[in-house]
Amino acid sequence: MLPSSIQISGEPLSGAEVRDICRGLRDNAVRLLSLRGCRLCDRDFGRICRALAGATSLAQLNLNLGVVSSPSRIKQLAEALRTNRSIQSLFLHGSPLTDAGLALLNPALALHPALVALDLGDCMLGDEAINLICGLLPPDGAKSGLKELTLSANPGITPKGWSRLAIAVAHSSQVRVLNLDYNPLGDHVAGMLAVAVASSRTLEVLDLESTGLTNQSAQTLLDMVENYPTALRSLVLAENSISPELQQQICDLLSEGEEEEEVAGGPGNTQERERGREPAAHQRGSSSWMCPSDPSSQMVLMTSGLGDSLLAETEM
């Protein structure tokens, strides 16, 4: 039987559901497990963590919106990740991790052999967390690291922290998708990010929606796109104080670069570029991503499909 997906959103989990989830993980019958916003007791959370520790088919784990809600749960998840070898995408958006919680998780994240996508949006992180995250973006020529990173809505990170991240991105040989939306970055940080983008050979998607940018930032980014060859294909600047004309100029230049590349090398892998939006790069309150399930059903089992492009690339 092909591995399946279990997706439950915003529901209290019964003992029977937890047993079914654990059985599926132990039988290596689950490829994607999403418990976004679900409510369960500490005992049941521990049971799921012990089951996912030995799961070899699990590739994506979504615990967004407060499932990892205490230091004890952070420790249990870290213990599971130290043993697990299959998880490629981990989503913890909206979890009250803080810097201290990420410090507990970090050793397991840094040593995990398969992890390539990490969502730490709205996790109450600060500069100390950025220092740890930079270690997950190793310099060019070093070990493999993250390809997709989401740090949306972490206003506790200061310009000093963002500058460290910009340096790490500039020297990373892996990262392709970087979501920094809904952070108070401002023009100064945007200038540092422009330098990072110009230096990076891999960054394809940069989300700066609602980050306090002005036309000053947009002009810097326009100059970068116009004068320096980069891998960038998508730059999100919505909800900033930037004129529509500047936004359109940047968009047109990025589109021209993509068209030229397709003419030279054939059609690009559109599915690969879009996967940064799967399964939940942006989850903020009631407007966040919802599992594509029948509203009348709490648990959805489906054959694997979500994230297949990421899995196929990793398995090649």
PDB file of C-alpha atoms in Angstrom:
ATOM      1  CA  MET A   1       0.000   0.000   0.000  1.00  0.00           C
ATOM      2  CA  LEU A   2       1.275   3.474  -0.878  1.00  0.00           C
ATOM      3  CA  PRO A   3       2.025   5.830   2.029  1.00  0.00           C
ATOM      4  CA  SER A   4      -0.908   8.117   2.798  1.00  0.00           C
ATOM      5  CA  SER A   5      -1.541  11.555   4.268  1.00  0.00           C
ATOM      6  CA  ILE A   6      -3.254  12.187   7.598  1.00  0.00           C
ATOM      7  CA  GLN A   7      -4.527  15.751   7.849  1.00  0.00           C
ATOM      8  CA  ILE A   8      -6.564  17.011  10.802  1.00  0.00           C
ATOM      9  CA  SER A   9      -7.116  20.714  11.430  1.00  0.00           C
ATOM     10  CA  GLY A  10      -8.270  22.484  14.600  1.00  0.00           C
ATOM     11  CA  GLU A  11      -9.916  19.508  16.259  1.00  0.00           C
ATOM     12  CA  PRO A  12      -9.511  17.785  19.639  1.00  0.00           C
ATOM     13  CA  LEU A  13      -7.931  14.381  19.035  1.00  0.00           C
ATOM     14  CA  SER A  14      -9.621  11.375  20.573  1.00  0.00           C
ATOM     15  CA  GLY A  15      -7.717   8.438  21.985  1.00  0.00           C
ATOM     16  CA  ALA A  16      -8.827   6.309  19.048  1.00  0.00           C
ATOM     17  CA  GLU A  17      -7.505   8.851  16.543  1.00  0.00           C
ATOM     18  CA  VAL A  18      -4.162   9.034  18.338  1.00  0.00           C
ATOM     19  CA  ARG A  19      -3.917   5.223  18.267  1.00  0.00           C
ATOM     20  CA  ASP A  20      -4.653   5.207  14.536  1.00  0.00           C
ATOM     21  CA  ILE A  21      -2.000   7.867  13.898  1.00  0.00           C
ATOM     22  CA  CYS A  22       0.599   5.963  15.913  1.00  0.00           C
ATOM     23  CA  ARG A  23      -0.256   2.710  14.154  1.00  0.00           C
ATOM     24  CA  GLY A  24       0.107   4.346  10.746  1.00  0.00           C
ATOM     25  CA  LEU A  25       3.502   5.804  11.707  1.00  0.00           C
ATOM     26  CA  ARG A  26       4.777   2.497  13.087  1.00  0.00           C
ATOM     27  CA  ASP A  27       3.583   0.664   9.976  1.00  0.00           C
ATOM     28  CA  ASN A  28       5.334   3.260   7.774  1.00  0.00           C
ATOM     29  CA  ALA A  29       2.029   3.984   6.082  1.00  0.00           C
ATOM     30  CA  VAL A  30       2.108   7.790   6.501  1.00  0.00           C
ATOM     31  CA  ARG A  31       3.946  10.166   4.217  1.00  0.00           C
ATOM     32  CA  LEU A  32       2.443  13.441   5.491  1.00  0.00           C
ATOM     33  CA  LEU A  33       1.133  14.075   9.005  1.00  0.00           C
ATOM     34  CA  SER A  34      -0.645  17.396   9.625  1.00  0.00           C
ATOM     35  CA  LEU A  35      -2.158  18.108  13.051  1.00  0.00           C
ATOM     36  CA  ARG A  36      -2.481  21.836  12.544  1.00  0.00           C
ATOM     37  CA  GLY A  37      -4.088  23.520  15.543  1.00  0.00           C
ATOM     38  CA  CYS A  38      -5.215  20.220  17.074  1.00  0.00           C
ATOM     39  CA  ARG A  39      -5.740  19.780  20.802  1.00  0.00           C
ATOM     40  CA  LEU A  40      -4.384  16.740  22.581  1.00  0.00           C
ATOM     41  CA  CYS A  41      -3.076  15.898  26.033  1.00  0.00           C
ATOM     42  CA  ASP A  42       0.620  15.694  26.851  1.00  0.00           C
ATOM     43  CA  ARG A  43       0.444  11.901  27.125  1.00  0.00           C
ATOM     44  CA  ASP A  44      -0.955  11.538  23.612  1.00  0.00           C
ATOM     45  CA  PHE A  45       1.569  14.031  22.215  1.00  0.00           C
ATOM     46  CA  GLY A  46       4.330  11.883  23.697  1.00  0.00           C
ATOM     47  CA  ARG A  47       2.838   8.760  22.117  1.00  0.00           C
ATOM     48  CA  ILE A  48       2.851  10.388  18.685  1.00  0.00           C
ATOM     49  CA  CYS A  49       6.443  11.588  19.128  1.00  0.00           C
ATOM     50  CA  ARG A  50       7.619   8.097  20.058  1.00  0.00           C
ATOM     51  CA  ALA A  51       5.877   6.667  16.997  1.00  0.00           C
ATOM     52  CA  LEU A  52       7.290   9.241  14.567  1.00  0.00           C
ATOM     53  CA  ALA A  53      10.805   8.677  15.926  1.00  0.00           C
ATOM     54  CA  GLY A  54      11.005   5.346  14.140  1.00  0.00           C
ATOM     55  CA  ALA A  55       8.853   6.195  11.122  1.00  0.00           C
ATOM     56  CA  THR A  56      10.729   5.786   7.858  1.00  0.00           C
ATOM     57  CA  SER A  57       8.029   6.893   5.390  1.00  0.00           C
ATOM     58  CA  LEU A  58       7.120  10.217   7.065  1.00  0.00           C
ATOM     59  CA  ALA A  59       8.392  13.109   4.936  1.00  0.00           C
ATOM     60  CA  GLN A  60       6.310  16.108   6.096  1.00  0.00           C
ATOM     61  CA  LEU A  61       5.254  16.943   9.648  1.00  0.00           C
ATOM     62  CA  ASN A  62       2.901  19.877  10.288  1.00  0.00           C
ATOM     63  CA  LEU A  63       2.422  20.842  13.965  1.00  0.00           C
ATOM     64  CA  ASN A  64       1.431  24.443  13.265  1.00  0.00           C
ATOM     65  CA  LEU A  65      -0.630  26.699  15.508  1.00  0.00           C
ATOM     66  CA  GLY A  66       0.235  25.772  19.051  1.00  0.00           C
ATOM     67  CA  VAL A  67       0.490  21.986  19.029  1.00  0.00           C
ATOM     68  CA  VAL A  68       4.036  22.236  20.415  1.00  0.00           C
ATOM     69  CA  SER A  69       2.874  24.379  23.313  1.00  0.00           C
ATOM     70  CA  SER A  70       5.280  23.758  26.207  1.00  0.00           C
ATOM     71  CA  PRO A  71       8.952  23.066  27.007  1.00  0.00           C
ATOM     72  CA  SER A  72       8.135  19.433  27.733  1.00  0.00           C
ATOM     73  CA  ARG A  73       6.609  18.992  24.281  1.00  0.00           C
ATOM     74  CA  ILE A  74       9.589  20.703  22.672  1.00  0.00           C
ATOM     75  CA  LYS A  75      11.870  18.195  24.419  1.00  0.00           C
ATOM     76  CA  GLN A  76       9.731  15.263  23.277  1.00  0.00           C
ATOM     77  CA  LEU A  77       9.787  16.486  19.680  1.00  0.00           C
ATOM     78  CA  ALA A  78      13.552  17.029  19.829  1.00  0.00           C
ATOM     79  CA  GLU A  79      14.025  13.483  21.104  1.00  0.00           C
ATOM     80  CA  ALA A  80      11.932  12.118  18.238  1.00  0.00           C
ATOM     81  CA  LEU A  81      13.857  14.147  15.647  1.00  0.00           C
ATOM     82  CA  ARG A  82      17.156  12.819  16.976  1.00  0.00           C
ATOM     83  CA  THR A  83      16.050   9.311  16.005  1.00  0.00           C
ATOM     84  CA  ASN A  84      13.964  10.004  12.916  1.00  0.00           C
ATOM     85  CA  ARG A  85      15.775   9.966   9.566  1.00  0.00           C
ATOM     86  CA  SER A  86      13.000  10.612   7.060  1.00  0.00           C
ATOM     87  CA  ILE A  87      11.343  13.983   7.801  1.00  0.00           C
ATOM     88  CA  GLN A  88      12.155  16.491   5.072  1.00  0.00           C
ATOM     89  CA  SER A  89       9.713  19.311   5.942  1.00  0.00           C
ATOM     90  CA  LEU A  90       8.871  20.471   9.468  1.00  0.00           C
ATOM     91  CA  PHE A  91       6.196  23.134  10.089  1.00  0.00           C
ATOM     92  CA  LEU A  92       5.967  24.722  13.553  1.00  0.00           C
ATOM     93  CA  HIS A  93       4.325  28.016  12.564  1.00  0.00           C
ATOM     94  CA  GLY A  94       2.508  29.688  15.457  1.00  0.00           C
ATOM     95  CA  SER A  95       4.238  27.682  18.195  1.00  0.00           C
ATOM     96  CA  PRO A  96       5.443  29.578  21.316  1.00  0.00           C
ATOM     97  CA  LEU A  97       8.982  28.257  20.998  1.00  0.00           C
ATOM     98  CA  THR A  98      10.968  31.381  21.985  1.00  0.00           C
ATOM     99  CA  ASP A  99      14.756  31.375  21.750  1.00  0.00           C
ATOM    100  CA  ALA A 100      15.012  28.926  24.643  1.00  0.00           C
ATOM    101  CA  GLY A 101      12.750  26.400  22.944  1.00  0.00           C
ATOM    102  CA  LEU A 102      14.634  26.592  19.665  1.00  0.00           C
ATOM    103  CA  ALA A 103      17.847  26.012  21.610  1.00  0.00           C
ATOM    104  CA  LEU A 104      16.336  22.711  22.786  1.00  0.00           C
ATOM    105  CA  LEU A 105      15.355  21.735  19.246  1.00  0.00           C
ATOM    106  CA  ASN A 106      18.443  22.960  17.449  1.00  0.00           C
ATOM    107  CA  PRO A 107      20.824  20.011  18.034  1.00  0.00           C
ATOM    108  CA  ALA A 108      18.278  17.619  16.536  1.00  0.00           C
ATOM    109  CA  LEU A 109      17.575  19.966  13.608  1.00  0.00           C
ATOM    110  CA  ALA A 110      21.256  20.481  12.877  1.00  0.00           C
ATOM    111  CA  LEU A 111      22.010  16.753  12.822  1.00  0.00           C
ATOM    112  CA  HIS A 112      18.931  15.608  10.943  1.00  0.00           C
ATOM    113  CA  PRO A 113      20.093  14.039   7.662  1.00  0.00           C
ATOM    114  CA  ALA A 114      16.986  14.766   5.558  1.00  0.00           C
ATOM    115  CA  LEU A 115      15.499  18.080   6.741  1.00  0.00           C
ATOM    116  CA  VAL A 116      15.369  20.679   3.946  1.00  0.00           C
ATOM    117  CA  ALA A 117      12.290  22.830   4.767  1.00  0.00           C
ATOM    118  CA  LEU A 118      11.574  24.533   8.102  1.00  0.00           C
ATOM    119  CA  ASP A 119       8.722  26.876   9.088  1.00  0.00           C
ATOM    120  CA  LEU A 120       9.388  28.871  12.278  1.00  0.00           C
ATOM    121  CA  GLY A 121       6.986  31.700  11.524  1.00  0.00           C
ATOM    122  CA  ASP A 122       5.288  33.413  14.487  1.00  0.00           C
ATOM    123  CA  CYS A 123       7.347  31.428  17.011  1.00  0.00           C
ATOM    124  CA  MET A 124       8.313  34.366  19.271  1.00  0.00           C
ATOM    125  CA  LEU A 125      11.944  34.210  18.174  1.00  0.00           C
ATOM    126  CA  GLY A 126      14.716  36.745  18.745  1.00  0.00           C
ATOM    127  CA  ASP A 127      18.355  37.262  17.854  1.00  0.00           C
ATOM    128  CA  GLU A 128      19.592  34.222  19.764  1.00  0.00           C
ATOM    129  CA  ALA A 129      17.362  32.047  17.628  1.00  0.00           C
ATOM    130  CA  ILE A 130      18.794  33.630  14.475  1.00  0.00           C
ATOM    131  CA  ASN A 131      22.277  32.624  15.613  1.00  0.00           C
ATOM    132  CA  LEU A 132      21.078  29.014  15.758  1.00  0.00           C
ATOM    133  CA  ILE A 133      19.195  29.210  12.456  1.00  0.00           C
ATOM    134  CA  CYS A 134      22.297  30.493  10.676  1.00  0.00           C
ATOM    135  CA  GLY A 135      23.935  27.198  11.591  1.00  0.00           C
ATOM    136  CA  LEU A 136      21.267  25.452   9.506  1.00  0.00           C
ATOM    137  CA  LEU A 137      22.430  27.435   6.447  1.00  0.00           C
ATOM    138  CA  PRO A 138      26.006  26.181   6.105  1.00  0.00           C
ATOM    139  CA  PRO A 139      28.461  28.024   3.857  1.00  0.00           C
ATOM    140  CA  ASP A 140      29.073  27.031   0.271  1.00  0.00           C
ATOM    141  CA  GLY A 141      30.983  23.769   0.094  1.00  0.00           C
ATOM    142  CA  ALA A 142      30.027  22.636   3.594  1.00  0.00           C
ATOM    143  CA  LYS A 143      27.372  20.062   4.522  1.00  0.00           C
ATOM    144  CA  SER A 144      23.863  20.237   3.086  1.00  0.00           C
ATOM    145  CA  GLY A 145      21.370  22.532   4.787  1.00  0.00           C
ATOM    146  CA  LEU A 146      17.908  24.050   4.511  1.00  0.00           C
ATOM    147  CA  LYS A 147      16.477  24.856   1.100  1.00  0.00           C
ATOM    148  CA  GLU A 148      13.310  26.531   2.378  1.00  0.00           C
ATOM    149  CA  LEU A 149      13.087  28.717   5.494  1.00  0.00           C
ATOM    150  CA  THR A 150      10.101  30.643   6.859  1.00  0.00           C
ATOM    151  CA  LEU A 151      10.566  33.229   9.619  1.00  0.00           C
ATOM    152  CA  SER A 152       7.363  35.232   9.135  1.00  0.00           C
ATOM    153  CA  ALA A 153       5.975  37.359  11.982  1.00  0.00           C
ATOM    154  CA  ASN A 154       8.860  37.241  14.452  1.00  0.00           C
ATOM    155  CA  PRO A 155       9.046  40.927  15.463  1.00  0.00           C
ATOM    156  CA  GLY A 156      11.484  40.223  18.302  1.00  0.00           C
ATOM    157  CA  ILE A 157      14.345  39.822  15.832  1.00  0.00           C
ATOM    158  CA  THR A 158      16.394  43.041  15.622  1.00  0.00           C
ATOM    159  CA  PRO A 159      18.307  44.485  12.644  1.00  0.00           C
ATOM    160  CA  LYS A 160      21.431  42.885  14.122  1.00  0.00           C
ATOM    161  CA  GLY A 161      19.807  39.476  13.879  1.00  0.00           C
ATOM    162  CA  TRP A 162      18.557  40.063  10.341  1.00  0.00           C
ATOM    163  CA  SER A 163      22.041  41.175   9.277  1.00  0.00           C
ATOM    164  CA  ARG A 164      23.456  37.866  10.499  1.00  0.00           C
ATOM    165  CA  LEU A 165      20.810  35.992   8.548  1.00  0.00           C
ATOM    166  CA  ALA A 166      21.571  38.023   5.409  1.00  0.00           C
ATOM    167  CA  ILE A 167      25.243  37.044   5.651  1.00  0.00           C
ATOM    168  CA  ALA A 168      24.311  33.375   6.089  1.00  0.00           C
ATOM    169  CA  VAL A 169      21.967  33.476   3.076  1.00  0.00           C
ATOM    170  CA  ALA A 170      24.626  35.157   0.937  1.00  0.00           C
ATOM    171  CA  HIS A 171      27.069  32.344   1.630  1.00  0.00           C
ATOM    172  CA  SER A 172      24.632  29.424   1.668  1.00  0.00           C
ATOM    173  CA  SER A 173      24.827  27.022  -1.245  1.00  0.00           C
ATOM    174  CA  GLN A 174      21.372  25.581  -0.561  1.00  0.00           C
ATOM    175  CA  VAL A 175      18.596  28.002   0.399  1.00  0.00           C
ATOM    176  CA  ARG A 176      16.087  28.683  -2.384  1.00  0.00           C
ATOM    177  CA  VAL A 177      12.973  29.976  -0.597  1.00  0.00           C
ATOM    178  CA  LEU A 178      13.074  32.609   2.164  1.00  0.00           C
ATOM    179  CA  ASN A 179       9.848  33.947   3.700  1.00  0.00           C
ATOM    180  CA  LEU A 180      10.341  36.980   5.964  1.00  0.00           C
ATOM    181  CA  ASP A 181       6.905  38.552   5.582  1.00  0.00           C
ATOM    182  CA  TYR A 182       5.165  40.420   8.420  1.00  0.00           C
ATOM    183  CA  ASN A 183       8.389  41.424  10.163  1.00  0.00           C
ATOM    184  CA  PRO A 184       9.316  45.091  10.791  1.00  0.00           C
ATOM    185  CA  LEU A 185      12.415  44.977   8.606  1.00  0.00           C
ATOM    186  CA  GLY A 186      12.515  48.493   7.162  1.00  0.00           C
ATOM    187  CA  ASP A 187      14.719  49.871   4.408  1.00  0.00           C
ATOM    188  CA  HIS A 188      18.045  49.249   6.141  1.00  0.00           C
ATOM    189  CA  VAL A 189      17.502  45.510   6.501  1.00  0.00           C
ATOM    190  CA  ALA A 190      16.080  45.341   2.972  1.00  0.00           C
ATOM    191  CA  GLY A 191      19.342  46.816   1.678  1.00  0.00           C
ATOM    192  CA  MET A 192      21.308  44.059   3.405  1.00  0.00           C
ATOM    193  CA  LEU A 193      18.973  41.448   1.950  1.00  0.00           C
ATOM    194  CA  ALA A 194      19.487  42.886  -1.539  1.00  0.00           C
ATOM    195  CA  VAL A 195      23.221  42.305  -1.146  1.00  0.00           C
ATOM    196  CA  ALA A 196      22.518  38.754   0.048  1.00  0.00           C
ATOM    197  CA  VAL A 197      20.302  38.057  -2.955  1.00  0.00           C
ATOM    198  CA  ALA A 198      22.913  39.419  -5.345  1.00  0.00           C
ATOM    199  CA  SER A 199      25.510  37.121  -3.756  1.00  0.00           C
ATOM    200  CA  SER A 200      23.365  33.998  -3.596  1.00  0.00           C
ATOM    201  CA  ARG A 201      23.483  31.525  -6.455  1.00  0.00           C
ATOM    202  CA  THR A 202      20.406  29.601  -5.315  1.00  0.00           C
ATOM    203  CA  LEU A 203      17.762  31.925  -3.812  1.00  0.00           C
ATOM    204  CA  GLU A 204      14.673  31.854  -6.051  1.00  0.00           C
ATOM    205  CA  VAL A 205      11.854  33.157  -3.829  1.00  0.00           C
ATOM    206  CA  LEU A 206      11.978  36.045  -1.342  1.00  0.00           C
ATOM    207  CA  ASP A 207       8.788  37.126   0.458  1.00  0.00           C
ATOM    208  CA  LEU A 208       8.949  40.619   1.973  1.00  0.00           C
ATOM    209  CA  GLU A 209       5.218  41.276   2.221  1.00  0.00           C
ATOM    210  CA  SER A 210       4.280  43.849   4.889  1.00  0.00           C
ATOM    211  CA  THR A 211       7.818  44.436   6.144  1.00  0.00           C
ATOM    212  CA  GLY A 212       7.819  48.237   6.373  1.00  0.00           C
ATOM    213  CA  LEU A 213       9.578  48.910   3.072  1.00  0.00           C
ATOM    214  CA  THR A 214       9.408  52.123   1.047  1.00  0.00           C
ATOM    215  CA  ASN A 215      10.384  53.217  -2.457  1.00  0.00           C
ATOM    216  CA  GLN A 216      13.957  53.482  -1.192  1.00  0.00           C
ATOM    217  CA  SER A 217      14.081  49.716  -0.689  1.00  0.00           C
ATOM    218  CA  ALA A 218      12.303  49.081  -3.957  1.00  0.00           C
ATOM    219  CA  GLN A 219      14.818  51.187  -5.883  1.00  0.00           C
ATOM    220  CA  THR A 220      17.703  49.230  -4.334  1.00  0.00           C
ATOM    221  CA  LEU A 221      16.018  45.935  -5.208  1.00  0.00           C
ATOM    222  CA  LEU A 222      15.268  47.187  -8.725  1.00  0.00           C
ATOM    223  CA  ASP A 223      18.927  48.100  -9.262  1.00  0.00           C
ATOM    224  CA  MET A 224      19.942  44.669  -8.007  1.00  0.00           C
ATOM    225  CA  VAL A 225      17.558  42.824 -10.318  1.00  0.00           C
ATOM    226  CA  GLU A 226      18.429  45.047 -13.282  1.00  0.00           C
ATOM    227  CA  ASN A 227      22.220  44.952 -12.990  1.00  0.00           C
ATOM    228  CA  TYR A 228      23.186  41.676 -11.346  1.00  0.00           C
ATOM    229  CA  PRO A 229      22.396  38.165 -12.584  1.00  0.00           C
ATOM    230  CA  THR A 230      20.708  36.221  -9.797  1.00  0.00           C
ATOM    231  CA  ALA A 231      18.653  33.056  -9.379  1.00  0.00           C
ATOM    232  CA  LEU A 232      15.723  35.127  -8.045  1.00  0.00           C
ATOM    233  CA  ARG A 233      12.392  34.350  -9.710  1.00  0.00           C
ATOM    234  CA  SER A 234       9.827  35.725  -7.237  1.00  0.00           C
ATOM    235  CA  LEU A 235       9.988  38.811  -5.007  1.00  0.00           C
ATOM    236  CA  VAL A 236       6.860  39.584  -2.969  1.00  0.00           C
ATOM    237  CA  LEU A 237       6.526  43.259  -1.987  1.00  0.00           C
ATOM    238  CA  ALA A 238       2.794  43.580  -1.301  1.00  0.00           C
ATOM    239  CA  GLU A 239       1.482  45.627   1.643  1.00  0.00           C
ATOM    240  CA  ASN A 240       4.493  47.968   1.679  1.00  0.00           C
ATOM    241  CA  SER A 241       4.735  51.705   0.942  1.00  0.00           C
ATOM    242  CA  ILE A 242       6.073  51.025  -2.530  1.00  0.00           C
ATOM    243  CA  SER A 243       4.624  52.544  -5.665  1.00  0.00           C
ATOM    244  CA  PRO A 244       2.836  50.185  -8.052  1.00  0.00           C
ATOM    245  CA  GLU A 245       5.146  51.385 -10.830  1.00  0.00           C
ATOM    246  CA  LEU A 246       8.289  50.239  -9.025  1.00  0.00           C
ATOM    247  CA  GLN A 247       6.708  46.930  -8.110  1.00  0.00           C
ATOM    248  CA  GLN A 248       5.718  46.368 -11.731  1.00  0.00           C
ATOM    249  CA  GLN A 249       9.201  47.205 -13.003  1.00  0.00           C
ATOM    250  CA  ILE A 250      10.732  44.635 -10.654  1.00  0.00           C
ATOM    251  CA  CYS A 251       8.138  42.046 -11.629  1.00  0.00           C
ATOM    252  CA  ASP A 252       8.727  42.651 -15.339  1.00  0.00           C
ATOM    253  CA  LEU A 253      12.494  42.247 -14.977  1.00  0.00           C
ATOM    254  CA  LEU A 254      12.123  39.003 -13.052  1.00  0.00           C
ATOM    255  CA  SER A 255       9.688  37.705 -15.668  1.00  0.00           C
ATOM    256  CA  GLU A 256      12.084  38.595 -18.474  1.00  0.00           C
ATOM    257  CA  GLY A 257      14.893  36.701 -16.781  1.00  0.00           C
ATOM    258  CA  GLU A 258      12.716  33.641 -16.356  1.00  0.00           C
ATOM    259  CA  GLU A 259      11.596  33.722 -19.982  1.00  0.00           C
ATOM    260  CA  GLU A 260      15.182  34.000 -21.200  1.00  0.00           C
ATOM    261  CA  GLU A 261      16.188  31.023 -19.070  1.00  0.00           C
ATOM    262  CA  GLU A 262      13.319  28.935 -20.406  1.00  0.00           C
ATOM    263  CA  VAL A 263      14.271  29.760 -23.991  1.00  0.00           C
ATOM    264  CA  ALA A 264      17.863  28.770 -23.303  1.00  0.00           C
ATOM    265  CA  GLY A 265      17.207  25.642 -21.292  1.00  0.00           C
ATOM    266  CA  GLY A 266      13.633  24.602 -21.952  1.00  0.00           C
ATOM    267  CA  PRO A 267      10.582  24.952 -19.676  1.00  0.00           C
ATOM    268  CA  GLY A 268      11.421  25.438 -16.020  1.00  0.00           C
ATOM    269  CA  ASN A 269      10.115  23.250 -13.267  1.00  0.00           C
ATOM    270  CA  THR A 270       7.073  25.305 -12.280  1.00  0.00           C
ATOM    271  CA  GLN A 271       5.932  22.747  -9.742  1.00  0.00           C
ATOM    272  CA  GLU A 272       9.281  22.966  -7.982  1.00  0.00           C
ATOM    273  CA  ARG A 273       9.120  26.793  -7.781  1.00  0.00           C
ATOM    274  CA  GLU A 274       5.614  26.710  -6.376  1.00  0.00           C
ATOM    275  CA  ARG A 275       6.190  24.182  -3.682  1.00  0.00           C
ATOM    276  CA  GLY A 276       7.385  26.851  -1.246  1.00  0.00           C
ATOM    277  CA  ARG A 277       3.681  27.584  -0.761  1.00  0.00           C
ATOM    278  CA  GLU A 278       2.987  23.955   0.193  1.00  0.00           C
ATOM    279  CA  PRO A 279       1.743  22.928   2.573  1.00  0.00           C
ATOM    280  CA  ALA A 280       1.705  26.072   4.720  1.00  0.00           C
ATOM    281  CA  ALA A 281       4.437  28.590   4.329  1.00  0.00           C
ATOM    282  CA  HIS A 282       2.112  31.291   5.709  1.00  0.00           C
ATOM    283  CA  GLN A 283      -0.251  30.516   8.529  1.00  0.00           C
ATOM    284  CA  ARG A 284      -1.496  33.525  10.444  1.00  0.00           C
ATOM    285  CA  GLY A 285      -4.634  33.094  12.463  1.00  0.00           C
ATOM    286  CA  SER A 286      -7.946  32.534  10.749  1.00  0.00           C
ATOM    287  CA  SER A 287      -6.598  33.380   7.288  1.00  0.00           C
ATOM    288  CA  SER A 288      -4.057  30.566   7.330  1.00  0.00           C
ATOM    289  CA  TRP A 289      -3.864  27.554   5.051  1.00  0.00           C
ATOM    290  CA  MET A 290      -6.510  24.947   5.576  1.00  0.00           C
ATOM    291  CA  CYS A 291      -6.150  21.257   4.919  1.00  0.00           C
ATOM    292  CA  PRO A 292      -7.998  20.341   1.703  1.00  0.00           C
ATOM    293  CA  SER A 293     -10.412  18.040   3.436  1.00  0.00           C
ATOM    294  CA  ASP A 294     -14.165  17.617   3.674  1.00  0.00           C
ATOM    295  CA  PRO A 295     -15.323  19.923   6.498  1.00  0.00           C
ATOM    296  CA  SER A 296     -17.564  17.153   7.792  1.00  0.00           C
ATOM    297  CA  SER A 297     -14.627  14.831   8.362  1.00  0.00           C
ATOM    298  CA  GLN A 298     -11.978  15.284  11.047  1.00  0.00           C
ATOM    299  CA  MET A 299      -9.424  12.888   9.631  1.00  0.00           C
ATOM    300  CA  VAL A 300      -8.525  12.662   5.970  1.00  0.00           C
ATOM    301  CA  LEU A 301      -6.520   9.805   4.474  1.00  0.00           C
ATOM    302  CA  MET A 302      -5.319  10.193   0.918  1.00  0.00           C
ATOM    303  CA  THR A 303      -2.624   8.751  -1.273  1.00  0.00           C
ATOM    304  CA  SER A 304       0.599  10.692  -1.239  1.00  0.00           C
ATOM    305  CA  GLY A 305       0.826  13.719  -3.485  1.00  0.00           C
ATOM    306  CA  LEU A 306       1.443  16.866  -1.468  1.00  0.00           C
ATOM    307  CA  GLY A 307       5.133  17.622  -1.564  1.00  0.00           C
ATOM    308  CA  ASP A 308       5.979  14.946  -4.109  1.00  0.00           C
ATOM    309  CA  SER A 309       8.168  17.370  -6.045  1.00  0.00           C
ATOM    310  CA  LEU A 310      10.324  17.934  -2.974  1.00  0.00           C
ATOM    311  CA  LEU A 311      10.528  14.211  -2.274  1.00  0.00           C
ATOM    312  CA  ALA A 312      11.358  13.347  -5.868  1.00  0.00           C
ATOM    313  CA  GLU A 313      14.205  15.836  -5.919  1.00  0.00           C
ATOM    314  CA  THR A 314      15.655  14.557  -2.650  1.00  0.00           C
ATOM    315  CA  GLU A 315      15.436  10.945  -3.769  1.00  0.00           C
ATOM    316  CA  MET A 316      17.198  11.599  -7.091  1.00  0.00           C
TER     317      MET A 316
END
